[in-house]
mmCIF file of C-alpha atoms and ligand atoms in Angstrom:
data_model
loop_
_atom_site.group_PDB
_atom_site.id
_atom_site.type_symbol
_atom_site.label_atom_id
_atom_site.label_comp_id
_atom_site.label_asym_id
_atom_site.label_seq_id
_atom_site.Cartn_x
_atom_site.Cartn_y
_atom_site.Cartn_z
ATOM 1 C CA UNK A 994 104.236 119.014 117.571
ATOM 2 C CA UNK A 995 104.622 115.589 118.364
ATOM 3 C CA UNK A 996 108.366 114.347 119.446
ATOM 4 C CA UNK A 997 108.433 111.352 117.152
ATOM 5 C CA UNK A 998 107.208 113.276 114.096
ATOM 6 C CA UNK A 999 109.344 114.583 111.092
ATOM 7 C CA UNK A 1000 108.508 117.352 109.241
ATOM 8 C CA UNK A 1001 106.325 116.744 106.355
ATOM 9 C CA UNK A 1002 108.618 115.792 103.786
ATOM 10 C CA UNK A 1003 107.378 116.266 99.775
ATOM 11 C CA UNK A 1004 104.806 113.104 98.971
ATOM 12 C CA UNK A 1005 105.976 111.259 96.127
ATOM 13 C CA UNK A 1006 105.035 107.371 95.675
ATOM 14 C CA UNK A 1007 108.782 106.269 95.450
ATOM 15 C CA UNK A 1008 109.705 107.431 98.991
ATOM 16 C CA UNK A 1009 106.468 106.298 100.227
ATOM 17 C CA UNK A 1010 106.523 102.297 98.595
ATOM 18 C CA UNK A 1011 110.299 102.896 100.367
ATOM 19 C CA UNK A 1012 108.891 103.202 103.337
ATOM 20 C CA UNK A 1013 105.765 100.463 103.044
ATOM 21 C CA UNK A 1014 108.553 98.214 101.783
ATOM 22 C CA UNK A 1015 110.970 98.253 104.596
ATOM 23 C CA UNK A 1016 108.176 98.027 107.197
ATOM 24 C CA UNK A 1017 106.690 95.157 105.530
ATOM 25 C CA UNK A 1018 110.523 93.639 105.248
ATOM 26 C CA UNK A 1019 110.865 94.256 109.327
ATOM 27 C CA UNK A 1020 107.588 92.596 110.029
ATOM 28 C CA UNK A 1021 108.244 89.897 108.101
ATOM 29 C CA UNK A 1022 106.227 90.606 105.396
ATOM 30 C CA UNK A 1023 106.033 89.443 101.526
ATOM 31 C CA UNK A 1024 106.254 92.706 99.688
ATOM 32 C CA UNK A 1025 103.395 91.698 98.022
ATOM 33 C CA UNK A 1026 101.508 93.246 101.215
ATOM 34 C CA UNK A 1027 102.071 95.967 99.912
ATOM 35 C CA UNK A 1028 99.762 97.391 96.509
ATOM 36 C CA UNK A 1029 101.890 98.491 94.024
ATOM 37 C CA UNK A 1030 101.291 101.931 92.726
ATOM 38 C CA UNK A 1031 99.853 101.876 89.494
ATOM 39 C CA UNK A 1032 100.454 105.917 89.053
ATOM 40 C CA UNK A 1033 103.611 108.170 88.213
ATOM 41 C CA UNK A 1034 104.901 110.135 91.393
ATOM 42 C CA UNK A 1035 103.807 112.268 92.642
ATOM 43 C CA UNK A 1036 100.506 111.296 93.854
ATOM 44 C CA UNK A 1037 98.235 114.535 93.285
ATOM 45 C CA UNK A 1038 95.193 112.829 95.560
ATOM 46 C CA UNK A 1039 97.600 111.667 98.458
ATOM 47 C CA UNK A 1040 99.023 115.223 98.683
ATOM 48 C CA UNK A 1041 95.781 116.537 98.743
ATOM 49 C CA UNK A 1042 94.134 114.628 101.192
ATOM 50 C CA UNK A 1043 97.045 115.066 103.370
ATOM 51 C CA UNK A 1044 94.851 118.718 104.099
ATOM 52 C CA UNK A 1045 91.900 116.740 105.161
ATOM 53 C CA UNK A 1046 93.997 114.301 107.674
ATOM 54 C CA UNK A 1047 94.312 115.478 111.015
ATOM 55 C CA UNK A 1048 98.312 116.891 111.133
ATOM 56 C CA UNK A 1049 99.057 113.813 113.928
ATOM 57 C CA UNK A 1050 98.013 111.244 111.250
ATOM 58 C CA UNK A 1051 99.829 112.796 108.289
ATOM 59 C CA UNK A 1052 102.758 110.411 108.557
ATOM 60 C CA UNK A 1053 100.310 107.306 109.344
ATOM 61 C CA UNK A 1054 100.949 104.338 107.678
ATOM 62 C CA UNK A 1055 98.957 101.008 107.361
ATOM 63 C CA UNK A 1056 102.102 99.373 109.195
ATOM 64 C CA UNK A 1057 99.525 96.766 111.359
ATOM 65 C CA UNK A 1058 99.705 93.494 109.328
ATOM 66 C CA UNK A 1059 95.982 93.090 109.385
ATOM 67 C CA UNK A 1060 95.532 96.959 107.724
ATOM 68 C CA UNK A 1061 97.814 96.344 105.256
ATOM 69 C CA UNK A 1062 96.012 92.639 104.070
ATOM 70 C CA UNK A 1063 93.201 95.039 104.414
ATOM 71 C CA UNK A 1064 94.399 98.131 102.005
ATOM 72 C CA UNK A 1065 96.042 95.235 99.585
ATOM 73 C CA UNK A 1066 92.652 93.552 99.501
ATOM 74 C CA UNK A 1067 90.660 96.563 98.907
ATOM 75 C CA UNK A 1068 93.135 97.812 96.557
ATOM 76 C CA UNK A 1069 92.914 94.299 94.549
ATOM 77 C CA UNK A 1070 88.513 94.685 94.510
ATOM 78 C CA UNK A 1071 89.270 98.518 92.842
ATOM 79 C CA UNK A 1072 88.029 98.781 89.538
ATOM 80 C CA UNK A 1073 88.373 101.301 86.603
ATOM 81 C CA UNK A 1074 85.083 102.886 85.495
ATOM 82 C CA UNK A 1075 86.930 103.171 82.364
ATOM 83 C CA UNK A 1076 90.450 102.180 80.812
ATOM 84 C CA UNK A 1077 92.002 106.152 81.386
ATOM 85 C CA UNK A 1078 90.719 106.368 84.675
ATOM 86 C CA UNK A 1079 92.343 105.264 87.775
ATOM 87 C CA UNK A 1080 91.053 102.323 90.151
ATOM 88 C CA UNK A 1081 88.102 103.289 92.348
ATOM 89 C CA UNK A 1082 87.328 101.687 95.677
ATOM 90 C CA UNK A 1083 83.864 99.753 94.897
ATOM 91 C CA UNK A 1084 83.187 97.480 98.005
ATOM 92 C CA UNK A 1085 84.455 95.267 100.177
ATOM 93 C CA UNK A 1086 85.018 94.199 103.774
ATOM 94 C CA UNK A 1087 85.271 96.293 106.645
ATOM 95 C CA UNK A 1088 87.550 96.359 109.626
ATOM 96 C CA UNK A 1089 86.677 96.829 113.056
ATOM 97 C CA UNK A 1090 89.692 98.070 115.431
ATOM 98 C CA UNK A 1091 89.350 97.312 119.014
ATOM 99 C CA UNK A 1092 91.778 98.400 121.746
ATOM 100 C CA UNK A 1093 92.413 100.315 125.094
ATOM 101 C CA UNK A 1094 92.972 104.015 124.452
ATOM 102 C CA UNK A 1095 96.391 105.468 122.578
ATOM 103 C CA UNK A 1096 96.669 101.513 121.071
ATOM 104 C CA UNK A 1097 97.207 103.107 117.241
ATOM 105 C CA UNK A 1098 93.408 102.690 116.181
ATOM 106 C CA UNK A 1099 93.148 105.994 114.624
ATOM 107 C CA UNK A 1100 96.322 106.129 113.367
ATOM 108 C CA UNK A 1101 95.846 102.506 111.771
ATOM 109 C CA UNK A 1102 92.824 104.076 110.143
ATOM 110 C CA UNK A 1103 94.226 107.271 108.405
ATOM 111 C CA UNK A 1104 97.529 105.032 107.771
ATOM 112 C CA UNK A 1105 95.100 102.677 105.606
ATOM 113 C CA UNK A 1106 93.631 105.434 103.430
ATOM 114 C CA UNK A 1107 96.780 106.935 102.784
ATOM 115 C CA UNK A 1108 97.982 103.747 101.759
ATOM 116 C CA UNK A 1109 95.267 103.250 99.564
ATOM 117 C CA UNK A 1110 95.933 106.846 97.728
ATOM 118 C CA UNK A 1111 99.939 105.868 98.246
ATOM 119 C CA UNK A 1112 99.465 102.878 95.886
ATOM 120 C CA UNK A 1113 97.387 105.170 93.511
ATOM 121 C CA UNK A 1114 93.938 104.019 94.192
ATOM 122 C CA UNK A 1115 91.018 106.743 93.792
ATOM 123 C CA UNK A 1116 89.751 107.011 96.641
ATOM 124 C CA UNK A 1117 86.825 109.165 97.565
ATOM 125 C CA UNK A 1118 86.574 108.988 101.592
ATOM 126 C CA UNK A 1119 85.399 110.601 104.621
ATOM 127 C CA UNK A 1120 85.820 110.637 108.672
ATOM 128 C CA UNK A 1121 84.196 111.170 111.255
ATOM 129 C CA UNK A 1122 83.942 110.244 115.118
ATOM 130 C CA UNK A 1123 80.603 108.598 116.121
ATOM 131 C CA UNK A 1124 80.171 112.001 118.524
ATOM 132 C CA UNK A 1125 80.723 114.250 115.631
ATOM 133 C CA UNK A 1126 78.503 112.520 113.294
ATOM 134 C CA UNK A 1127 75.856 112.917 116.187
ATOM 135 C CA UNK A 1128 76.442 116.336 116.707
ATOM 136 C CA UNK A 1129 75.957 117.393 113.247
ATOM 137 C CA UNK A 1130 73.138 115.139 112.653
ATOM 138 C CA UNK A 1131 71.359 117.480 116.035
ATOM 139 C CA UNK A 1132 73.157 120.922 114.123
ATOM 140 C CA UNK A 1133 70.068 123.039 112.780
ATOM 141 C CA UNK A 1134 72.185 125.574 111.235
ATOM 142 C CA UNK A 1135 70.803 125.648 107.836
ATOM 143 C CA UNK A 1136 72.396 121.850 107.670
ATOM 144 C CA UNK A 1137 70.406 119.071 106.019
ATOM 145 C CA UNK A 1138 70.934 115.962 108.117
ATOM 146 C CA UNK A 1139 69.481 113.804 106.010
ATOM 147 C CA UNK A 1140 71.724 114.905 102.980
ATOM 148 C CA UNK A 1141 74.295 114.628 105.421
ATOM 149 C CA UNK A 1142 73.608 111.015 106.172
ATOM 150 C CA UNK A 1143 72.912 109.883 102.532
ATOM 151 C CA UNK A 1144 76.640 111.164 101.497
ATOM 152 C CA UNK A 1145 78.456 109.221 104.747
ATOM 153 C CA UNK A 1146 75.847 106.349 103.779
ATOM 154 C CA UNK A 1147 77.268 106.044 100.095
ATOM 155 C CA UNK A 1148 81.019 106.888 100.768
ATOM 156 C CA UNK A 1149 83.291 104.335 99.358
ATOM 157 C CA UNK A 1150 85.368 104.408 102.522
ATOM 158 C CA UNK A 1151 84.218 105.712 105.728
ATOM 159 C CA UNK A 1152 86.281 106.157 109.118
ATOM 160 C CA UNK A 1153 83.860 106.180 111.737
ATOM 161 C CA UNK A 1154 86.328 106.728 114.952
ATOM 162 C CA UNK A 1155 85.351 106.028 118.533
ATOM 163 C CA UNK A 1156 82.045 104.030 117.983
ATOM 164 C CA UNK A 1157 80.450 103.781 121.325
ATOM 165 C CA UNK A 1158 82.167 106.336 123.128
ATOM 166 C CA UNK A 1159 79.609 109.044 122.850
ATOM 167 C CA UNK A 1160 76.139 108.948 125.472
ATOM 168 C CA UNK A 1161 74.248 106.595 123.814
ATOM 169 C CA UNK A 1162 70.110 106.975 123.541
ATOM 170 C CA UNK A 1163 67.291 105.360 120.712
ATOM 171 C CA UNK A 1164 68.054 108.098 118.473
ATOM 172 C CA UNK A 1165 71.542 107.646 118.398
ATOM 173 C CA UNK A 1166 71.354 103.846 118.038
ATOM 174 C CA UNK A 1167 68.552 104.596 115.458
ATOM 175 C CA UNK A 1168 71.074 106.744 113.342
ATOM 176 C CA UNK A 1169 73.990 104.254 114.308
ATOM 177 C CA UNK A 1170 71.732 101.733 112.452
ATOM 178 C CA UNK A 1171 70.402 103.292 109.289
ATOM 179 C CA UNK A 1172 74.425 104.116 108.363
ATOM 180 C CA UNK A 1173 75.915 100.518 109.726
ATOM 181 C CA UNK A 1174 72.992 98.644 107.643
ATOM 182 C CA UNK A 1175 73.075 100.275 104.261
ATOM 183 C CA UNK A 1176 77.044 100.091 104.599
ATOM 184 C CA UNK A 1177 76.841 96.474 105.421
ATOM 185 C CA UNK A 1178 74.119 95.378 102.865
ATOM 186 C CA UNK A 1179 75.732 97.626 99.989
ATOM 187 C CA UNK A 1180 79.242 96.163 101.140
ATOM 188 C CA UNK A 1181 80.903 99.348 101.317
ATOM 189 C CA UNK A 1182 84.255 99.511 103.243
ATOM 190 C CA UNK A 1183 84.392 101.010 106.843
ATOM 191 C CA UNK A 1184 86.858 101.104 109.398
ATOM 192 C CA UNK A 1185 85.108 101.457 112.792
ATOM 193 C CA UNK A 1186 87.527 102.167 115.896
ATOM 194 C CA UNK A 1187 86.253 101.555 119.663
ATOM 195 C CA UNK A 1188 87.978 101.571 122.844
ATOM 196 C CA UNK A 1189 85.102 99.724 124.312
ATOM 197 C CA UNK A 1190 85.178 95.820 125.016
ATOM 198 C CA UNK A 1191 83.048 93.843 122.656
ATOM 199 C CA UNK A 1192 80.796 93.217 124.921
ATOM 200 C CA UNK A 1193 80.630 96.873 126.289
ATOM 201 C CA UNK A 1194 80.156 98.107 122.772
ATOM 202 C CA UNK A 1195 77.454 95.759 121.600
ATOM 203 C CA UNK A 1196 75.604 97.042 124.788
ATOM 204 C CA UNK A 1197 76.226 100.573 124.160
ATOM 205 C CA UNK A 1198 75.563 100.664 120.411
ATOM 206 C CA UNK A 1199 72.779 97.470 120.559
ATOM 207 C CA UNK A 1200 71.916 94.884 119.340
ATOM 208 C CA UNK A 1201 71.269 95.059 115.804
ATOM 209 C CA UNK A 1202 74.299 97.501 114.840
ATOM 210 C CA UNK A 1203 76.504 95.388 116.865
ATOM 211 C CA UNK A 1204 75.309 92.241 114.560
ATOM 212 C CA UNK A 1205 75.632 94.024 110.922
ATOM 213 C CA UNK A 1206 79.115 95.012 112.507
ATOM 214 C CA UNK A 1207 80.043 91.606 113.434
ATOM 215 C CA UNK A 1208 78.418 90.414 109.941
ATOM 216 C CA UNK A 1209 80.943 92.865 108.023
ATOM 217 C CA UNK A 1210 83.768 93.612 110.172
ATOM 218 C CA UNK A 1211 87.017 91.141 110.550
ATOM 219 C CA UNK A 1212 88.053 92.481 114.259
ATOM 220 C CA UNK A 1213 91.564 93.655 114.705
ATOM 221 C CA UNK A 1214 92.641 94.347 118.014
ATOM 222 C CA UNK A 1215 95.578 96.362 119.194
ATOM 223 C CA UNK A 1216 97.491 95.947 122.431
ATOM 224 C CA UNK A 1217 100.888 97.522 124.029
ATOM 225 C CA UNK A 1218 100.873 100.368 125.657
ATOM 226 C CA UNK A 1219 99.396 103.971 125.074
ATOM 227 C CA UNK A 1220 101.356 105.355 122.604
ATOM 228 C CA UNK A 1221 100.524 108.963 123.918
ATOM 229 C CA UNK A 1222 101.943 108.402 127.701
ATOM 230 C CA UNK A 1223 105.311 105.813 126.215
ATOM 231 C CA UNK A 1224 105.751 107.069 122.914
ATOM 232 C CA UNK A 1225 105.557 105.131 120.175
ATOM 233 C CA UNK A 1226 108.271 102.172 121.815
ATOM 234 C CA UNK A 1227 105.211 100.209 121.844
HETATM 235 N N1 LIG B 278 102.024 102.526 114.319
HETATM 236 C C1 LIG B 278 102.313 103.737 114.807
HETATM 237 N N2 LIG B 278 103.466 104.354 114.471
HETATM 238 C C2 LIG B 278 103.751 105.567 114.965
HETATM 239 N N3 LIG B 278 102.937 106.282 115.788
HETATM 240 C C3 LIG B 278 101.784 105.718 116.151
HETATM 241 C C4 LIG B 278 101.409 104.424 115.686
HETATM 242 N N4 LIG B 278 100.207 104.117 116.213
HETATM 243 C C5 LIG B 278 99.851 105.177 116.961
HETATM 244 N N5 LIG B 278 100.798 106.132 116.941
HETATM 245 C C6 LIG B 278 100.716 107.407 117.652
HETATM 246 O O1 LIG B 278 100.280 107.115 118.981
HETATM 247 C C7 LIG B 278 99.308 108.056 119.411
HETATM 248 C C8 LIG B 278 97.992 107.363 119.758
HETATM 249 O O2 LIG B 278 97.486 106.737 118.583
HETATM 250 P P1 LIG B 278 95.928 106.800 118.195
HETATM 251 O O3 LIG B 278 95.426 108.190 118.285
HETATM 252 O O4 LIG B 278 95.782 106.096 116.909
HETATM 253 O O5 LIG B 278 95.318 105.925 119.379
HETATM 254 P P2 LIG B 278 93.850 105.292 119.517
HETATM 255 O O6 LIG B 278 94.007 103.822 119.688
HETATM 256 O O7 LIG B 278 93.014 105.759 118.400
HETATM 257 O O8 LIG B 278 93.379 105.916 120.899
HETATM 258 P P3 LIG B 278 91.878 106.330 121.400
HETATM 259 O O9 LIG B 278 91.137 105.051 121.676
HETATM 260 O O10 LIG B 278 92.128 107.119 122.642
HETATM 261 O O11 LIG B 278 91.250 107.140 120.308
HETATM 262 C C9 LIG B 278 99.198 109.083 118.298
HETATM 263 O O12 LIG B 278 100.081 110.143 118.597
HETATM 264 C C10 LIG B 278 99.657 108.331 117.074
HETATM 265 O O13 LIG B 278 100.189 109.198 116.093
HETATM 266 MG MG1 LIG B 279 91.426 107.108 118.290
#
C-alpha cells in the first residue's frame, strides 16, 4: 500500500469536481479547467473502470495543467451519437509525456481518463505499455494479433506507457508504426509516456513513428524528483 494513499473512498462526481476544483484553485487555475459533469452522481463508468486501473493510479487525477487543458479539450470535441446518450470521445489531439523515471507520467495518464469518466464523458479506453503490447503481439496462445492490433488501432483513447523502453528491432518499429499512423491519420487521442530523451526515443522507436508522434503529440514534460524514492513532496 502506498503511504500517501487513502483508502478508496465511494466515487461519486460531487466529491470528485471537489477535488478537481480545489486543485485547479491551488494551481491557479480558472475552474473552467475543469469539464463539468454533465451526469447525476454517481458515475457508474468511473466506478467501473476503477477495476481496470492499476490500484496505484486509482486516486490519479489530471492535476498537471497541461492534462487537464487536455481532458477539458477532449471533453469539449465529445459528441452524442444521439440526444439520450452520453458524450463519446471522437478524436482529437494527443499528448506525449516526457520525463526521468517516477516524474508522474503514468499517473498523469490514468488521472486524465478518470477525469474524462469524472466529468461524465463515455469513454471507451485501453492501456498498455509498449513491452506488453509487444509481448502479446509475439503470444501464440490461441491469440489473434492482428485482431488484437485492429481494437488498440480504433480505441478512442489509448495509453501506450513507456514507449521506447522495451529492446527495440524492425518488427517492433514496424508494429510501433502501423498503430502510431492509423492513430495519427484517424486523429484518435493517445497519451504516449517515455522516460527516454527526445532524441533517445526518436532513435529507439525511428524515424517515421517519431514524426507521426511529433505531428500529433503536444509534448508535456515533467520534472522534480522521483516521486517513488521522495514521495510525492515533489
Ligand atoms: N501528481 C501526483 N500526485 C500524487 N502522486 C503522484 C503524482 N504523480 C505521481 N505520483 C505517484 O508517484 C509515483 C511515480 O509516478 P508514475 O508511476 O506516474 O511515474 P512515471 O513518470 O510514470 O515513472 P516511469 O518513467 O518510471 O514509468 C507513483 O506512486 C504515483 O502514484
Ligand atoms: Mg510510468
Amino acid at each position: 500500500m502506498h503511504p500517501h494513499r487513502r483508502d478508496p473512498a465511494p466515487l461519486s462526481a460531487a466529491p470528485i469536481a471537489a477535488r478537481f476544483q480545489r486543485i485547479f484553485a491551488e494551481r491557479g487555475m480558472p475552474p473552467s479547467g475543469m469539464p463539468v459533469s454533465d451526469t447525476p452522481e454517481p458515475i457508474p463508468a468511473l466506478e467501473r473502470a476503477q477495476k481496470q486501473i492499476p490500484r496505484l493510479y486509482r486516486d490519479a487525477v489530471a492535476d498537471h495543467p497541461r492534462v487537464a487543458a487536455w481532458v477539458h479539450t477532449i471533453a469539449g470535441t465529445a459528441e452524442a451519437p444521439n440526444v439520450s446518450a452520453r458524450r463519446q470521445v471522437t478524436h482529437g489531439p494527443s499528448l506525449l509525456l516526457v520525463g526521468r523515471t517516477g516524474r508522474g507520467k503514468t499517473h498523469a495518464a490514468y488521472g486524465a481518463i478518470r477525469s474524462l469518466l469524472g466529468a461524465g464523458i463515455d469513454v471507451r479506453w485501453h492501456a498498455t505499455t509498449a513491452a506488453d503490447l509487444y509481448a502479446e503481439m509475439r503470444s501464440r496462445q490461441g491469440a489473434d494479433p492482428e485482431w488484437m492490433l485492429r481494437r488498440i488501432i480504433r480505441i478512442p483513447v489509448l495509453i501506450l506507457d513507456d514507449l521506447g523502453a522495451a529492446k527495440s528491432s524492425e518488427w517492433t518499429e514496424e508494429l510501433t508504426y502501423r498503430l502510431i499512423n492509423q492513430r495519427s491519420i484517424h486523429q484518435l487521442p493517445t497519451l504516449v509516456t517515455s522516460n527516454l530523451p527526445v532524441g533517445d526515443l526518436r532513435a529507439q522507436i525511428g524515424d517515421r513513428v517519431a514524426s507521426r508522434l511529433a505531428g500529433m503529440c503536444e509534448q508535456v514534460v515533467f520534472t522534480g524528483s522521483d516521486r517513488r524514492r521522495h514521495g510525492n513532496a515533489a
